[in-house]
Coordinates of N, CA and C and ligand atoms in Angstrom, one line a residue:
M1 N 0.8 -1.1 0.0 CA 0.0 -0.1 0.0 C 0.9 1.2 0.1
S2 N 0.5 2.4 -0.6 CA 1.3 3.6 -0.7 C 1.2 4.3 0.7
D3 N 2.0 5.3 0.8 CA 2.2 6.0 2.2 C 1.0 6.7 2.5
T4 N 0.2 7.2 1.4 CA -1.0 7.9 1.7 C -2.2 7.3 1.0
V5 N -3.4 7.4 1.5 CA -4.6 7.0 0.8 C -5.7 8.1 0.9
S6 N -6.7 7.8 0.0 CA -7.7 9.0 0.0 C -8.6 8.8 1.1
F7 N -8.9 9.9 1.8 CA -10.1 10.1 2.6 C -10.9 11.1 2.1
G8 N -12.0 10.7 1.2 CA -12.6 11.8 0.4 C -11.6 12.4 -0.5
F9 N -11.7 13.7 -0.5 CA -10.7 14.4 -1.6 C -9.3 14.6 -0.8
E10 N -9.2 14.3 0.5 CA -7.9 14.4 1.0 C -7.0 13.3 0.9
E11 N -5.7 13.4 1.0 CA -4.8 12.3 1.1 C -4.4 12.3 2.5
V12 N -4.4 11.1 3.1 CA -4.0 10.9 4.5 C -3.2 9.7 4.7
A13 N -2.5 9.5 5.8 CA -1.9 8.2 6.2 C -2.9 7.2 6.4
P14 N -2.5 5.9 6.0 CA -3.5 4.7 6.2 C -4.1 4.7 7.5
D15 N -3.3 4.8 8.6 CA -4.0 4.8 10.0 C -5.0 5.8 10.2
E16 N -4.7 6.9 9.6 CA -5.6 8.1 9.8 C -6.9 7.8 9.1
K17 N -6.8 7.2 7.9 CA -8.2 6.9 7.1 C -8.9 6.1 8.0
T18 N -8.3 5.0 8.5 CA -9.1 3.9 9.1 C -9.8 4.6 10.4
R19 N -9.0 5.5 11.0 CA -9.6 6.2 12.5 C -10.6 7.0 11.9
R20 N -10.5 7.8 10.8 CA -11.5 8.8 10.4 C -12.7 8.2 9.9
V21 N -12.6 7.1 9.1 CA -13.8 6.3 8.6 C -14.4 5.8 9.8
G22 N -13.8 5.4 10.8 CA -14.5 4.8 12.1 C -15.3 6.0 12.7
G23 N -14.7 7.2 12.7 CA -15.4 8.3 13.4 C -16.8 8.7 12.4
V24 N -16.6 8.6 11.2 CA -17.7 8.9 10.2 C -18.9 7.9 10.7
F25 N -18.7 6.6 10.7 CA -19.6 5.8 11.0 C -20.2 5.6 12.3
S26 N -19.3 6.0 13.2 CA -20.0 6.2 14.7 C -20.8 7.3 14.7
N27 N -20.4 8.3 14.0 CA -21.4 9.5 14.0 C -22.7 9.4 13.2
V28 N -22.7 8.6 12.1 CA -23.9 8.3 11.4 C -24.8 7.2 11.8
A29 N -24.2 6.4 12.6 CA -24.9 5.1 12.9 C -26.4 5.2 13.3
S30 N -26.7 6.1 14.2 CA -28.1 6.2 14.6 C -29.1 6.8 13.7
N31 N -28.4 7.6 12.6 CA -29.4 8.1 11.6 C -29.3 7.4 10.2
Y32 N -28.3 6.4 10.3 CA -27.8 5.7 8.9 C -29.0 5.3 8.2
D33 N -29.9 4.5 8.6 CA -31.0 3.9 7.9 C -31.9 5.0 7.1
V34 N -32.4 6.1 8.1 CA -33.2 7.2 7.6 C -32.5 8.0 6.5
M35 N -31.1 8.1 6.7 CA -30.4 8.9 5.8 C -30.3 8.3 4.5
N36 N -30.2 6.9 4.3 CA -30.1 6.1 3.2 C -31.4 6.3 2.4
D37 N -32.6 6.3 3.0 CA -33.6 6.5 2.3 C -33.9 7.9 1.8
A38 N -33.4 8.9 2.7 CA -33.7 10.4 2.3 C -32.8 10.5 0.9
M39 N -31.4 10.0 1.1 CA -30.4 10.3 0.1 C -30.8 9.7 -1.4
S40 N -31.4 8.5 -1.2 CA -31.5 7.7 -2.5 C -33.2 7.7 -2.9
G41 N -33.8 8.4 -2.2 CA -35.4 8.3 -2.4 C -35.8 6.9 -2.3
G42 N -35.2 6.0 -1.3 CA -35.7 4.7 -1.2 C -35.0 3.8 -2.1
M43 N -34.3 4.3 -3.1 CA -33.7 3.4 -4.1 C -32.6 2.4 -3.7
H44 N -32.1 2.7 -2.6 CA -31.1 1.8 -2.1 C -31.7 0.3 -1.8
R45 N -33.0 0.4 -1.5 CA -33.7 -0.9 -1.0 C -33.9 -1.7 -2.4
L46 N -34.2 -1.1 -3.5 CA -34.3 -1.7 -4.8 C -32.9 -2.3 -5.2
W47 N -31.8 -1.5 -5.1 CA -30.5 -1.9 -5.4 C -30.1 -3.1 -4.5
K48 N -30.5 -3.1 -3.3 CA -30.0 -4.2 -2.4 C -30.8 -5.4 -2.7
D49 N -32.1 -5.3 -3.1 CA -33.0 -6.4 -3.6 C -32.3 -7.1 -4.8
R50 N -32.0 -6.2 -5.5 CA -31.4 -6.8 -7.0 C -30.0 -7.5 -6.6
F51 N -29.4 -6.9 -5.6 CA -28.1 -7.5 -5.2 C -28.3 -9.0 -4.7
V52 N -29.1 -9.1 -3.8 CA -29.4 -10.3 -3.2 C -30.1 -11.4 -4.2
R53 N -30.8 -10.8 -5.2 CA -31.2 -11.8 -6.2 C -30.1 -12.3 -6.9
L54 N -29.1 -11.5 -7.1 CA -28.1 -12.1 -8.0 C -27.1 -13.1 -7.1
V55 N -27.1 -12.7 -5.8 CA -26.3 -13.7 -4.9 C -26.9 -15.1 -4.9
K56 N -28.2 -15.1 -5.1 CA -28.9 -16.3 -5.1 C -28.7 -17.2 -3.9
P57 N -28.9 -16.6 -2.6 CA -28.7 -17.5 -1.4 C -29.4 -18.7 -1.5
R58 N -28.7 -19.8 -1.0 CA -29.4 -21.1 -0.9 C -29.6 -21.4 0.6
E59 N -30.7 -22.2 0.8 CA -30.9 -22.6 2.2 C -29.7 -23.3 2.8
G60 N -29.4 -22.8 3.9 CA -28.3 -23.5 4.7 C -26.9 -23.2 4.3
E61 N -26.6 -22.5 3.3 CA -25.3 -22.0 3.0 C -24.8 -21.0 3.8
D62 N -23.3 -20.9 4.1 CA -22.8 -20.0 5.0 C -22.4 -18.8 4.2
I63 N -22.8 -17.6 4.5 CA -22.5 -16.4 3.8 C -22.1 -15.3 4.8
L64 N -20.9 -14.7 4.5 CA -20.3 -13.6 5.3 C -20.8 -12.3 4.6
D65 N -21.5 -11.5 5.3 CA -21.9 -10.2 4.9 C -21.1 -9.2 5.6
M66 N -19.9 -8.8 4.7 CA -18.9 -8.0 5.3 C -19.2 -6.5 5.2
A67 N -18.7 -5.8 6.2 CA -19.1 -4.3 6.2 C -20.6 -4.2 6.4
G68 N -21.2 -5.2 7.1 CA -22.6 -5.4 7.1 C -23.5 -4.4 7.8
G69 N -22.7 -3.5 8.5 CA -23.5 -2.3 9.1 C -24.7 -2.8 9.9
T70 N -25.7 -2.1 9.5 CA -27.1 -2.2 10.3 C -27.9 -3.4 9.8
G71 N -27.3 -4.2 8.9 CA -28.1 -5.5 8.6 C -28.9 -5.6 7.4
D72 N -29.0 -4.5 6.5 CA -29.9 -4.5 5.3 C -29.7 -5.8 4.5
I73 N -28.4 -6.2 4.1 CA -28.1 -7.2 3.2 C -28.3 -8.6 3.9
A74 N -27.9 -8.6 5.2 CA -28.0 -9.8 6.1 C -29.4 -10.3 6.3
F75 N -30.3 -9.2 6.5 CA -31.7 -9.5 6.8 C -32.3 -10.2 5.5
R76 N -31.9 -9.8 4.2 CA -32.5 -10.3 3.0 C -31.9 -11.6 2.8
L77 N -30.5 -11.8 3.0 CA -29.9 -13.2 2.8 C -30.5 -14.2 3.8
Q78 N -30.6 -13.8 5.1 CA -31.3 -14.8 6.0 C -32.8 -15.1 5.6
A79 N -33.5 -14.2 5.1 CA -34.8 -14.5 4.6 C -35.0 -15.6 3.6
K80 N -33.9 -15.8 2.8 CA -33.8 -16.9 1.7 C -33.2 -18.2 2.5
G81 N -33.0 -18.2 3.8 CA -32.6 -19.4 4.5 C -31.0 -19.6 4.6
A82 N -30.3 -18.7 4.3 CA -28.9 -18.7 4.5 C -28.4 -18.5 5.9
N83 N -27.2 -19.0 6.3 CA -26.7 -19.0 7.6 C -25.8 -17.7 7.5
V84 N -26.2 -16.5 8.1 CA -25.4 -15.2 7.8 C -24.5 -14.8 9.0
T85 N -23.3 -14.5 8.6 CA -22.5 -13.8 9.6 C -22.4 -12.3 9.2
V86 N -22.7 -11.4 10.1 CA -22.5 -10.0 9.7 C -21.3 -9.5 10.4
A87 N -20.4 -9.0 9.6 CA -19.0 -8.4 10.1 C -18.8 -7.1 9.8
D88 N -18.4 -6.3 10.7 CA -18.2 -4.8 10.5 C -17.1 -4.4 11.5
I89 N -16.3 -3.3 11.1 CA -15.4 -2.8 12.0 C -15.9 -1.9 13.0
N90 N -17.1 -1.5 12.9 CA -17.6 -0.4 13.6 C -18.8 -1.0 14.7
P91 N -18.5 -0.9 16.0 CA -19.4 -1.5 16.9 C -20.8 -0.7 17.1
E92 N -20.7 0.6 16.7 CA -22.0 1.5 16.8 C -22.9 0.9 15.6
M93 N -22.4 0.7 14.5 CA -23.2 0.3 13.3 C -23.8 -1.2 13.7
L94 N -23.0 -2.1 14.2 CA -23.3 -3.5 14.6 C -24.5 -3.3 15.6
E95 N -24.3 -2.4 16.5 CA -25.4 -2.3 17.6 C -26.7 -1.8 17.1
V96 N -26.6 -0.9 16.1 CA -28.0 -0.6 15.5 C -28.6 -1.8 14.8
G97 N -27.7 -2.5 14.1 CA -28.1 -3.8 13.5 C -28.8 -4.7 14.2
M98 N -28.1 -5.0 15.4 CA -28.6 -5.9 16.4 C -29.9 -5.6 17.0
Q99 N -30.0 -4.3 17.3 CA -31.3 -3.8 17.7 C -32.4 -3.8 16.7
R100 N -32.1 -3.8 15.4 CA -33.1 -3.9 14.4 C -33.6 -5.4 14.3
A101 N -32.5 -6.2 14.3 CA -32.9 -7.6 14.3 C -33.9 -8.1 15.4
V102 N -33.6 -7.6 16.6 CA -34.5 -7.9 17.8 C -35.9 -7.3 17.4
K103 N -36.1 -6.0 16.9 CA -37.3 -5.5 16.7 C -38.0 -6.2 15.8
R104 N -37.3 -6.9 14.8 CA -38.0 -7.7 13.7 C -38.2 -9.1 14.1
G105 N -37.7 -9.4 15.3 CA -37.9 -10.9 15.9 C -37.0 -11.8 15.2
L106 N -35.9 -11.4 14.6 CA -34.9 -12.1 13.8 C -34.0 -12.8 14.8
D107 N -33.7 -14.1 14.7 CA -32.8 -14.8 15.5 C -31.8 -15.5 14.5
G108 N -30.6 -15.8 15.1 CA -29.8 -16.8 14.3 C -28.7 -16.0 13.5
L109 N -28.7 -14.7 13.4 CA -27.5 -14.0 12.7 C -26.4 -14.1 13.7
V110 N -25.2 -14.1 13.2 CA -24.0 -13.9 14.0 C -23.5 -12.4 13.6
W111 N -23.3 -11.7 14.7 CA -22.7 -10.3 14.6 C -21.4 -10.2 15.1
T112 N -20.3 -9.9 14.3 CA -19.0 -9.8 14.7 C -18.2 -8.6 14.4
E113 N -17.4 -8.1 15.3 CA -16.7 -7.0 14.9 C -15.2 -7.4 14.2
Q114 N -15.0 -7.0 12.9 CA -13.9 -7.5 12.1 C -13.6 -6.3 11.2
N115 N -12.2 -6.3 11.0 CA -11.7 -5.4 9.9 C -11.6 -6.4 8.6
A116 N -12.1 -5.8 7.5 CA -12.2 -6.6 6.4 C -10.8 -7.0 5.9
E117 N -9.7 -6.2 6.3 CA -8.4 -6.5 5.9 C -7.7 -7.6 6.6
T118 N -8.4 -7.9 7.7 CA -7.5 -9.0 8.6 C -8.7 -9.9 9.3
L119 N -9.4 -10.6 8.6 CA -10.5 -11.4 9.1 C -9.9 -12.6 10.0
T120 N -10.8 -12.9 11.1 CA -10.3 -13.8 12.0 C -10.8 -15.3 11.7
F121 N -11.5 -15.4 10.6 CA -12.2 -16.6 10.1 C -11.1 -17.6 9.5
P122 N -11.2 -18.8 9.7 CA -10.3 -19.7 9.0 C -10.5 -19.7 7.4
D123 N -9.4 -20.3 6.8 CA -9.4 -20.5 5.3 C -10.7 -21.3 4.9
R124 N -11.3 -21.0 3.8 CA -12.4 -21.7 3.1 C -13.6 -22.1 4.0
H125 N -14.2 -21.0 4.7 CA -15.1 -21.0 5.8 C -16.5 -20.7 5.2
F126 N -16.6 -19.8 4.2 CA -17.9 -19.4 3.8 C -18.1 -19.9 2.1
D127 N -19.5 -19.9 1.9 CA -19.9 -20.2 0.5 C -20.1 -19.0 -0.4
A128 N -20.3 -17.9 0.3 CA -20.5 -16.6 -0.5 C -20.0 -15.5 0.5
Y129 N -19.5 -14.4 -0.1 CA -19.0 -13.2 0.5 C -19.7 -12.0 0.0
T130 N -20.4 -11.3 0.7 CA -21.1 -10.0 0.2 C -20.5 -8.8 0.8
I131 N -20.5 -7.7 0.1 CA -20.1 -6.5 0.7 C -20.7 -5.4 -0.1
A132 N -21.6 -4.6 0.7 CA -22.5 -3.5 0.1 C -22.1 -2.2 0.6
F133 N -21.7 -1.3 -0.2 CA -21.4 0.0 0.0 C -20.5 0.2 1.1
G134 N -19.5 -0.9 1.1 CA -18.5 -1.0 2.2 C -17.1 -0.8 1.7
I135 N -16.8 -1.4 0.5 CA -15.5 -1.6 0.1 C -14.6 -0.3 0.0
R136 N -15.3 0.8 -0.6 CA -14.7 2.1 -0.8 C -14.3 2.8 0.6
N137 N -14.8 2.2 1.6 CA -14.4 2.8 3.0 C -13.2 2.0 3.6
V138 N -12.8 1.0 2.9 CA -11.8 0.1 3.5 C -10.5 0.8 3.1
T139 N -9.5 0.8 4.0 CA -8.3 1.5 3.7 C -7.4 0.7 2.7
D140 N -7.2 -0.6 3.0 CA -6.4 -1.5 1.9 C -7.3 -2.3 1.3
I141 N -7.8 -2.0 0.1 CA -8.7 -2.7 -0.5 C -8.2 -4.0 -1.2
P142 N -7.0 -4.1 -1.6 CA -6.4 -5.3 -2.0 C -6.3 -6.3 -0.9
A143 N -6.0 -5.9 0.3 CA -5.9 -6.8 1.3 C -7.3 -7.4 1.7
A144 N -8.3 -6.5 1.7 CA -9.7 -6.9 1.9 C -10.1 -8.0 0.9
L145 N -9.8 -7.8 -0.4 CA -10.1 -8.7 -1.5 C -9.4 -9.9 -1.2
A146 N -8.2 -10.1 -0.8 CA -7.4 -11.3 -0.6 C -8.1 -12.0 0.6
E147 N -8.5 -11.3 1.7 CA -9.1 -12.0 2.8 C -10.6 -12.6 2.2
A148 N -11.1 -11.9 1.4 CA -12.5 -12.5 0.8 C -12.1 -13.8 0.2
H149 N -11.1 -13.7 -0.6 CA -10.7 -14.9 -1.4 C -10.3 -16.1 -0.4
R150 N -9.4 -15.6 0.6 CA -8.9 -16.8 1.6 C -10.2 -17.4 2.3
T151 N -11.1 -16.7 2.6 CA -12.1 -17.4 3.6 C -13.2 -17.9 2.7
L152 N -13.1 -17.8 1.5 CA -14.2 -18.6 0.5 C -13.8 -20.1 0.4
R153 N -14.8 -20.9 0.3 CA -14.6 -22.2 0.0 C -14.4 -22.2 -1.7
Y154 N -13.8 -23.3 -2.2 CA -13.7 -23.4 -3.7 C -15.1 -23.5 -4.2
G155 N -15.4 -22.8 -5.3 CA -16.8 -22.7 -5.8 C -17.5 -21.6 -5.1
G156 N -16.9 -20.8 -4.1 CA -17.5 -19.7 -3.4 C -17.6 -18.5 -4.3
R157 N -18.6 -17.6 -4.0 CA -18.9 -16.5 -4.7 C -18.6 -15.3 -4.0
F158 N -18.1 -14.2 -4.8 CA -17.8 -12.9 -4.2 C -18.7 -12.0 -4.8
F159 N -19.4 -11.0 -4.1 CA -20.3 -10.0 -4.7 C -20.2 -8.7 -3.8
C160 N -20.0 -7.7 -4.7 CA -19.7 -6.4 -4.1 C -20.9 -5.4 -4.8
L161 N -21.5 -4.7 -4.0 CA -22.5 -3.6 -4.4 C -21.9 -2.3 -4.0
E162 N -21.6 -1.4 -5.0 CA -20.8 -0.1 -4.7 C -21.3 0.9 -5.6
F163 N -21.2 2.2 -5.1 CA -21.3 3.4 -6.0 C -20.2 3.2 -7.0
S164 N -20.4 3.7 -8.3 CA -19.4 3.8 -9.3 C -19.4 5.1 -10.0
T165 N -19.2 5.0 -11.4 CA -19.3 6.2 -12.2 C -20.3 6.0 -13.4
T166 N -21.5 6.7 -13.3 CA -22.4 6.5 -14.4 C -21.9 6.9 -15.8
L167 N -22.1 6.3 -16.7 CA -21.6 6.6 -18.0 C -22.7 7.2 -18.9
W168 N -23.8 7.5 -18.2 CA -24.9 8.3 -19.0 C -24.6 9.8 -18.7
P169 N -24.1 10.5 -19.8 CA -23.6 11.9 -19.6 C -24.5 12.9 -18.7
G170 N -25.6 13.2 -19.3 CA -26.5 14.1 -18.7 C -26.8 13.7 -17.2
F171 N -27.1 12.5 -17.0 CA -27.3 12.0 -15.6 C -26.2 12.3 -14.7
A172 N -24.9 12.1 -15.3 CA -23.7 12.1 -14.5 C -23.6 13.6 -14.0
D173 N -24.1 14.5 -14.8 CA -23.9 16.0 -14.3 C -24.8 16.2 -13.3
V174 N -26.1 15.8 -13.5 CA -27.1 16.1 -12.5 C -26.9 15.3 -11.2
Y175 N -26.3 14.1 -11.2 CA -25.9 13.5 -9.9 C -24.9 14.2 -9.3
D176 N -23.8 14.6 -10.1 CA -22.5 15.2 -9.5 C -23.1 16.4 -8.7
W177 N -24.0 17.2 -9.3 CA -24.4 18.3 -8.7 C -25.2 18.0 -7.5
Y178 N -26.2 17.0 -7.5 CA -27.0 16.7 -6.4 C -26.1 16.2 -5.3
S179 N -25.2 15.2 -5.7 CA -24.4 14.7 -4.4 C -23.4 15.6 -3.8
M180 N -22.8 16.4 -4.5 CA -21.9 17.3 -4.0 C -22.6 18.6 -3.2
N181 N -23.9 18.9 -3.7 CA -24.4 20.0 -3.2 C -25.6 19.7 -2.0
L182 N -26.4 18.7 -2.5 CA -27.5 18.4 -1.6 C -27.2 17.4 -0.5
V183 N -26.5 16.3 -0.8 CA -26.3 15.3 0.2 C -25.7 15.9 1.5
P184 N -24.7 16.7 1.4 CA -24.2 17.3 2.7 C -25.1 18.1 3.4
K185 N -26.1 18.9 2.7 CA -27.1 19.5 3.3 C -28.2 18.7 4.0
L186 N -28.5 17.6 3.2 CA -29.3 16.6 3.8 C -28.8 16.0 5.2
G187 N -27.6 15.7 5.1 CA -26.8 15.3 6.3 C -27.0 16.3 7.3
K188 N -26.8 17.5 7.1 CA -26.8 18.6 8.0 C -28.2 18.6 8.6
A189 N -29.3 18.5 7.8 CA -30.6 18.8 8.2 C -31.2 17.6 9.0
I190 N -30.8 16.4 8.6 CA -31.3 15.3 9.2 C -30.6 14.7 10.3
A191 N -29.2 14.4 10.0 CA -28.3 13.8 10.9 C -27.5 14.9 11.7
K192 N -27.7 16.1 11.4 CA -26.9 17.2 12.0 C -25.4 17.0 11.8
D193 N -25.1 16.5 10.6 CA -23.5 16.1 10.3 C -23.3 16.3 8.9
E194 N -22.8 17.5 8.6 CA -22.6 17.8 7.2 C -21.2 17.2 6.6
D195 N -20.3 17.1 7.5 CA -19.0 16.6 7.2 C -18.9 15.1 7.0
S196 N -19.6 14.3 7.6 CA -19.7 13.0 7.4 C -20.3 12.7 6.0
Y197 N -21.3 13.3 5.7 CA -22.0 13.1 4.4 C -21.1 13.7 3.2
R198 N -20.2 14.7 3.5 CA -19.4 15.1 2.5 C -18.5 14.1 2.2
Y199 N -17.8 13.5 3.2 CA -16.9 12.4 3.0 C -17.5 11.4 2.3
L200 N -18.8 11.0 2.6 CA -19.3 9.7 1.9 C -19.5 10.0 0.3
V201 N -19.8 11.3 0.0 CA -20.0 11.6 -1.5 C -18.6 11.6 -2.2
E202 N -17.7 12.3 -1.3 CA -16.3 12.5 -1.9 C -15.7 11.0 -2.1
S203 N -16.0 10.1 -1.2 CA -15.3 8.9 -1.3 C -15.8 8.0 -2.6
I204 N -17.0 8.4 -2.9 CA -17.6 7.8 -4.1 C -16.8 8.3 -5.4
R205 N -16.4 9.6 -5.5 CA -15.5 10.1 -6.5 C -14.2 9.5 -6.6
R206 N -13.7 9.1 -5.5 CA -12.4 8.5 -5.4 C -12.2 7.0 -5.9
F207 N -13.4 6.5 -5.7 CA -13.5 5.0 -5.8 C -13.2 4.6 -7.4
P208 N -12.4 3.5 -7.6 CA -12.0 3.2 -9.1 C -13.2 2.9 -9.8
G209 N -13.1 3.1 -11.2 CA -14.3 2.8 -12.0 C -14.5 1.3 -12.3
M210 N -15.7 1.0 -12.9 CA -16.0 -0.4 -12.9 C -14.8 -1.3 -13.6
A211 N -14.3 -0.9 -14.6 CA -13.2 -1.8 -15.3 C -11.9 -2.0 -14.3
Q212 N -11.5 -0.9 -13.8 CA -10.3 -1.0 -12.8 C -10.6 -1.8 -11.5
F213 N -11.9 -1.8 -11.0 CA -12.2 -2.5 -9.9 C -12.3 -4.1 -10.2
K214 N -12.9 -4.2 -11.4 CA -13.0 -5.6 -11.9 C -11.5 -6.3 -11.9
G215 N -10.6 -5.5 -12.4 CA -9.3 -6.0 -12.5 C -8.7 -6.3 -11.2
M216 N -9.0 -5.5 -10.1 CA -8.5 -5.6 -8.7 C -9.1 -7.0 -8.2
I217 N -10.4 -7.3 -8.5 CA -11.1 -8.5 -8.2 C -10.2 -9.7 -8.7
E218 N -9.9 -9.6 -10.0 CA -9.1 -10.7 -10.7 C -7.8 -10.8 -10.1
D219 N -7.1 -9.7 -9.7 CA -5.7 -9.7 -9.1 C -5.9 -10.5 -8.0
A220 N -6.9 -10.4 -7.2 CA -7.1 -11.2 -5.8 C -7.3 -12.7 -6.1
G221 N -7.6 -13.1 -7.4 CA -7.6 -14.5 -7.6 C -9.0 -15.0 -8.1
F222 N -9.9 -14.0 -8.1 CA -11.2 -14.4 -8.6 C -11.4 -14.6 -10.1
V223 N -12.2 -15.5 -10.4 CA -12.2 -15.8 -12.0 C -13.8 -15.4 -12.4
Q224 N -13.8 -15.3 -13.8 CA -15.1 -14.9 -14.3 C -15.7 -13.7 -13.5
A225 N -14.8 -12.6 -13.3 CA -15.1 -11.4 -12.8 C -16.1 -10.6 -13.7
K226 N -17.1 -10.1 -13.0 CA -18.1 -9.3 -13.9 C -18.4 -7.9 -13.3
A227 N -18.8 -7.0 -14.1 CA -19.4 -5.8 -13.4 C -20.7 -5.4 -14.1
E228 N -21.7 -5.3 -13.3 CA -23.1 -5.1 -13.8 C -23.6 -3.7 -13.4
P229 N -23.6 -2.9 -14.3 CA -23.9 -1.5 -14.0 C -25.5 -1.3 -13.6
I230 N -25.8 -0.5 -12.8 CA -27.2 0.0 -12.5 C -27.3 1.5 -12.7
L231 N -28.3 1.9 -13.4 CA -28.4 3.5 -13.7 C -27.0 3.8 -14.5
G232 N -26.6 3.1 -15.6 CA -25.4 3.4 -16.3 C -24.1 3.2 -15.5
G233 N -24.2 2.8 -14.3 CA -22.9 2.6 -13.5 C -22.9 3.5 -12.3
L234 N -23.9 4.2 -12.1 CA -24.1 5.0 -10.7 C -23.8 4.1 -9.6
V235 N -24.3 3.0 -9.9 CA -24.1 1.8 -8.8 C -23.7 0.7 -9.7
A236 N -22.8 -0.2 -9.1 CA -22.4 -1.5 -9.9 C -22.3 -2.7 -9.0
I237 N -22.6 -3.8 -9.5 CA -22.5 -5.1 -8.8 C -21.3 -5.7 -9.5
H238 N -20.4 -5.9 -8.7 CA -19.1 -6.7 -9.1 C -19.2 -8.2 -8.6
S239 N -18.8 -9.2 -9.3 CA -18.8 -10.6 -8.7 C -17.7 -11.3 -9.4
G240 N -17.4 -12.4 -8.8 CA -16.3 -13.3 -9.1 C -16.5 -14.6 -8.4
W241 N -15.8 -15.6 -9.0 CA -15.7 -16.9 -8.4 C -14.5 -17.3 -7.9
K242 N -14.3 -18.1 -6.8 CA -13.1 -18.8 -6.4 C -13.2 -20.2 -6.8
I243 N -12.2 -20.6 -7.7 CA -12.2 -22.0 -8.0 C -10.8 -22.7 -7.7
Ligands
LIG1 C1 -22.0 2.7 3.9 S1 -21.9 1.5 5.2 C2 -22.7 -0.1 4.5 C3 -23.6 -0.8 5.4 C4 -24.3 -1.9 4.9 N1 -23.7 -2.8 4.1 C5 -25.5 -1.4 3.9 O1 -25.4 -1.7 2.7 O2 -26.3 -0.7 4.4 C6 -20.3 1.0 5.3 C7 -19.9 0.1 6.4 O3 -18.5 -0.3 6.1 C8 -17.9 -0.4 7.4 N2 -16.4 -0.5 7.3 C9 -15.6 0.6 6.9 N3 -14.4 0.0 6.8 C10 -14.4 -1.3 7.2 C11 -13.3 -2.2 7.4 N4 -12.0 -2.0 7.1 N5 -13.8 -3.5 7.8 C12 -15.1 -3.8 8.0 N6 -16.1 -2.9 7.8 C13 -15.7 -1.6 7.5 C14 -18.4 0.7 8.2 O4 -18.2 0.6 9.6 C15 -19.9 0.6 7.8 O5 -20.6 0.0 8.5

């Protein structure tokens, strides 16, 4: 990894990025779900539904939902009968997730504090690995992809849902304006936190495009890597297989 990494539009030391990302999610945890609806007009729910349809969870298989936060993906995977482990570096996000599970009467999910770069699970432990809107916040992305590959069984599937770059020109301009101007204001109005939401939109700009990220997945050892754009690539689902 290089000496500095991006934290939004700033270049910072790797340790500082990890610490500041931790601060962002500790700050936003209690308003995270309401802000997701506000920022995306509820569309994040459709993207997550589509993501889980692609994962095709099977009854009884073991799935790691990495950077699982407040549980949106895990709840959907569990509803299809999978055994789901929700892992996240941030205890406040996990706490909100556990409370949501209790409110929904959901039992059987495993919640664990983990850094995606250094997982404590043994080799070949999971049938599928999912990460939604998490990877761009990870300091050392190649290390996290290597850990995904290590902890998957042979025949295991990797799926990543993340913001990317839309290739629809007019839409790209409108979205750029919306995200840079309105999202931080929404953060201020709803979550009383403009800076965290400024980081979240800036981090989208700094994340590699679809082709480059697909290459990173291949470099980690995955085969048949694919990138499936949503809304021209505003959001993308990347996937790959461990064989
Ligand atoms: C935008 S939230 C996504 C939460 C959830 N997956 C969803 O789609 O709603 C990003 C999550 O990534 C987590 N995260 C950031 N860096 C991480 C790391 N190195 N290891 C594990 N989780 C991390 C944050 O704590 C946060 O919960």
